[in-house]
Amino acid sequence: MNKRIVSTAVIGGIEALAIVFFPVVMPNKDALVAGLLIGIPSILLFVGVFAGLMRNPVWIHPLVVLLATAVLVLWHLNSSAWIYMVAYAGASLIGVFIGTGTRKLIADARENQ
């Protein structure tokens, strides 16, 4: 099996589990809100950059984030939290674009040497 697909599946699975079970490990509501507004988008941005740099199929990462956030909203949050799906997928997509662009710039710089 293709190593890129396997690595994408592993990264996506870990990321999905982290998003879905994030509210379970939060000690109080203040920490939960801070994590939902700052922590998870920052992590998704970083993982998106990593996925873009590693030449993983870039469309899978935002899709996994959308599905995991849908499960998070259905299990742990109320219906007004659907906006998190857009924010989280946007953060992961921005990260993927940054990672892919950086990878292409590095490849172009190596070719020009």
mmCIF file of C-alpha atoms in Angstrom:
data_model
loop_
_atom_site.group_PDB
_atom_site.id
_atom_site.type_symbol
_atom_site.label_atom_id
_atom_site.label_comp_id
_atom_site.label_asym_id
_atom_site.label_seq_id
_atom_site.Cartn_x
_atom_site.Cartn_y
_atom_site.Cartn_z
ATOM 1 C CA MET A 1 0.000 0.000 0.000
ATOM 2 C CA ASN A 2 1.144 3.524 -0.678
ATOM 3 C CA LYS A 3 3.116 5.007 2.233
ATOM 4 C CA ARG A 4 1.533 8.431 1.734
ATOM 5 C CA ILE A 5 -1.973 7.054 2.086
ATOM 6 C CA VAL A 6 -1.019 5.085 5.199
ATOM 7 C CA SER A 7 0.631 8.104 6.815
ATOM 8 C CA THR A 8 -2.376 10.257 5.932
ATOM 9 C CA ALA A 9 -4.711 7.690 7.460
ATOM 10 C CA VAL A 10 -2.655 7.506 10.661
ATOM 11 C CA ILE A 11 -2.423 11.293 11.008
ATOM 12 C CA GLY A 12 -6.119 11.696 10.211
ATOM 13 C CA GLY A 13 -7.156 8.990 12.656
ATOM 14 C CA ILE A 14 -5.152 10.456 15.514
ATOM 15 C CA GLU A 15 -6.433 13.916 14.702
ATOM 16 C CA ALA A 16 -10.050 12.733 14.519
ATOM 17 C CA LEU A 17 -9.792 10.945 17.872
ATOM 18 C CA ALA A 18 -8.215 14.027 19.437
ATOM 19 C CA ILE A 19 -11.007 16.288 18.178
ATOM 20 C CA VAL A 20 -13.831 13.961 19.181
ATOM 21 C CA PHE A 21 -12.550 13.146 22.664
ATOM 22 C CA PHE A 22 -11.171 16.609 23.438
ATOM 23 C CA PRO A 23 -14.136 17.637 25.659
ATOM 24 C CA VAL A 24 -13.777 14.478 27.743
ATOM 25 C CA VAL A 25 -10.319 15.424 29.030
ATOM 26 C CA MET A 26 -11.036 19.084 29.773
ATOM 27 C CA PRO A 27 -11.236 19.764 33.516
ATOM 28 C CA ASN A 28 -13.766 22.597 33.336
ATOM 29 C CA LYS A 29 -15.839 24.632 30.921
ATOM 30 C CA ASP A 30 -13.344 27.527 30.731
ATOM 31 C CA ALA A 31 -10.580 25.216 29.547
ATOM 32 C CA LEU A 32 -12.957 23.628 27.062
ATOM 33 C CA VAL A 33 -13.922 26.966 25.524
ATOM 34 C CA ALA A 34 -10.284 28.100 25.342
ATOM 35 C CA GLY A 35 -9.342 24.854 23.669
ATOM 36 C CA LEU A 36 -12.197 25.036 21.181
ATOM 37 C CA LEU A 37 -11.399 28.635 20.225
ATOM 38 C CA ILE A 38 -7.586 28.638 20.318
ATOM 39 C CA GLY A 39 -6.130 25.184 20.884
ATOM 40 C CA ILE A 40 -7.791 23.024 18.254
ATOM 41 C CA PRO A 41 -7.505 25.551 15.373
ATOM 42 C CA SER A 42 -3.807 26.070 16.160
ATOM 43 C CA ILE A 43 -3.161 22.339 16.175
ATOM 44 C CA LEU A 44 -5.118 21.875 12.946
ATOM 45 C CA LEU A 45 -3.113 24.632 11.274
ATOM 46 C CA PHE A 46 0.160 22.983 12.346
ATOM 47 C CA VAL A 47 -0.957 19.501 11.257
ATOM 48 C CA GLY A 48 -2.172 20.948 7.945
ATOM 49 C CA VAL A 49 1.253 22.462 7.302
ATOM 50 C CA PHE A 50 2.847 19.126 8.165
ATOM 51 C CA ALA A 51 0.461 17.265 5.841
ATOM 52 C CA GLY A 52 1.214 19.701 3.018
ATOM 53 C CA LEU A 53 4.965 19.342 3.520
ATOM 54 C CA MET A 54 4.797 15.541 3.576
ATOM 55 C CA ARG A 55 3.108 15.322 0.136
ATOM 56 C CA ASN A 56 0.057 13.638 1.595
ATOM 57 C CA PRO A 57 -3.190 13.812 -0.374
ATOM 58 C CA VAL A 58 -4.209 17.328 0.647
ATOM 59 C CA TRP A 59 -7.967 16.919 0.197
ATOM 60 C CA ILE A 60 -8.165 14.237 2.886
ATOM 61 C CA HIS A 61 -7.065 16.436 5.786
ATOM 62 C CA PRO A 62 -9.905 19.022 5.650
ATOM 63 C CA LEU A 63 -12.407 16.218 4.992
ATOM 64 C CA VAL A 64 -11.306 14.314 8.110
ATOM 65 C CA VAL A 65 -11.535 17.530 10.115
ATOM 66 C CA LEU A 66 -15.089 18.151 8.874
ATOM 67 C CA LEU A 67 -16.225 14.652 9.778
ATOM 68 C CA ALA A 68 -14.541 14.667 13.188
ATOM 69 C CA THR A 69 -15.991 18.068 14.021
ATOM 70 C CA ALA A 70 -19.457 16.861 13.020
ATOM 71 C CA VAL A 71 -19.096 13.985 15.475
ATOM 72 C CA LEU A 72 -17.800 16.397 18.141
ATOM 73 C CA VAL A 73 -20.816 18.679 17.697
ATOM 74 C CA LEU A 74 -23.301 15.809 17.709
ATOM 75 C CA TRP A 75 -21.851 14.077 20.786
ATOM 76 C CA HIS A 76 -20.604 16.863 23.025
ATOM 77 C CA LEU A 77 -21.904 20.271 21.954
ATOM 78 C CA ASN A 78 -25.227 21.855 21.036
ATOM 79 C CA SER A 79 -26.522 22.779 17.609
ATOM 80 C CA SER A 80 -25.105 26.302 17.712
ATOM 81 C CA ALA A 81 -21.580 24.869 17.486
ATOM 82 C CA TRP A 82 -21.851 23.849 13.818
ATOM 83 C CA ILE A 83 -19.832 26.965 12.930
ATOM 84 C CA TYR A 84 -16.786 25.200 14.373
ATOM 85 C CA MET A 85 -16.859 22.891 11.338
ATOM 86 C CA VAL A 86 -16.238 25.833 9.036
ATOM 87 C CA ALA A 87 -13.558 27.360 11.264
ATOM 88 C CA TYR A 88 -11.689 24.091 11.809
ATOM 89 C CA ALA A 89 -11.827 23.043 8.156
ATOM 90 C CA GLY A 90 -10.664 26.538 7.198
ATOM 91 C CA ALA A 91 -7.720 26.331 9.604
ATOM 92 C CA SER A 92 -6.714 22.932 8.243
ATOM 93 C CA LEU A 93 -7.104 24.088 4.644
ATOM 94 C CA ILE A 94 -4.951 27.161 5.277
ATOM 95 C CA GLY A 95 -2.329 24.920 6.865
ATOM 96 C CA VAL A 96 -2.400 22.560 3.885
ATOM 97 C CA PHE A 97 -1.992 25.477 1.473
ATOM 98 C CA ILE A 98 0.936 26.856 3.490
ATOM 99 C CA GLY A 99 2.602 23.441 3.636
ATOM 100 C CA THR A 100 2.076 22.706 -0.045
ATOM 101 C CA GLY A 101 3.322 26.145 -1.061
ATOM 102 C CA THR A 102 6.378 25.833 1.164
ATOM 103 C CA ARG A 103 7.144 22.383 -0.248
ATOM 104 C CA LYS A 104 6.940 23.735 -3.801
ATOM 105 C CA LEU A 105 9.159 26.712 -2.947
ATOM 106 C CA ILE A 106 11.754 24.401 -1.425
ATOM 107 C CA ALA A 107 11.631 22.131 -4.492
ATOM 108 C CA ASP A 108 12.052 25.132 -6.825
ATOM 109 C CA ALA A 109 14.987 26.414 -4.781
ATOM 110 C CA ARG A 110 16.674 23.008 -4.986
ATOM 111 C CA GLU A 111 16.172 22.861 -8.750
ATOM 112 C CA ASN A 112 17.727 26.319 -9.221
ATOM 113 C CA GLN A 113 20.907 25.446 -7.349
#
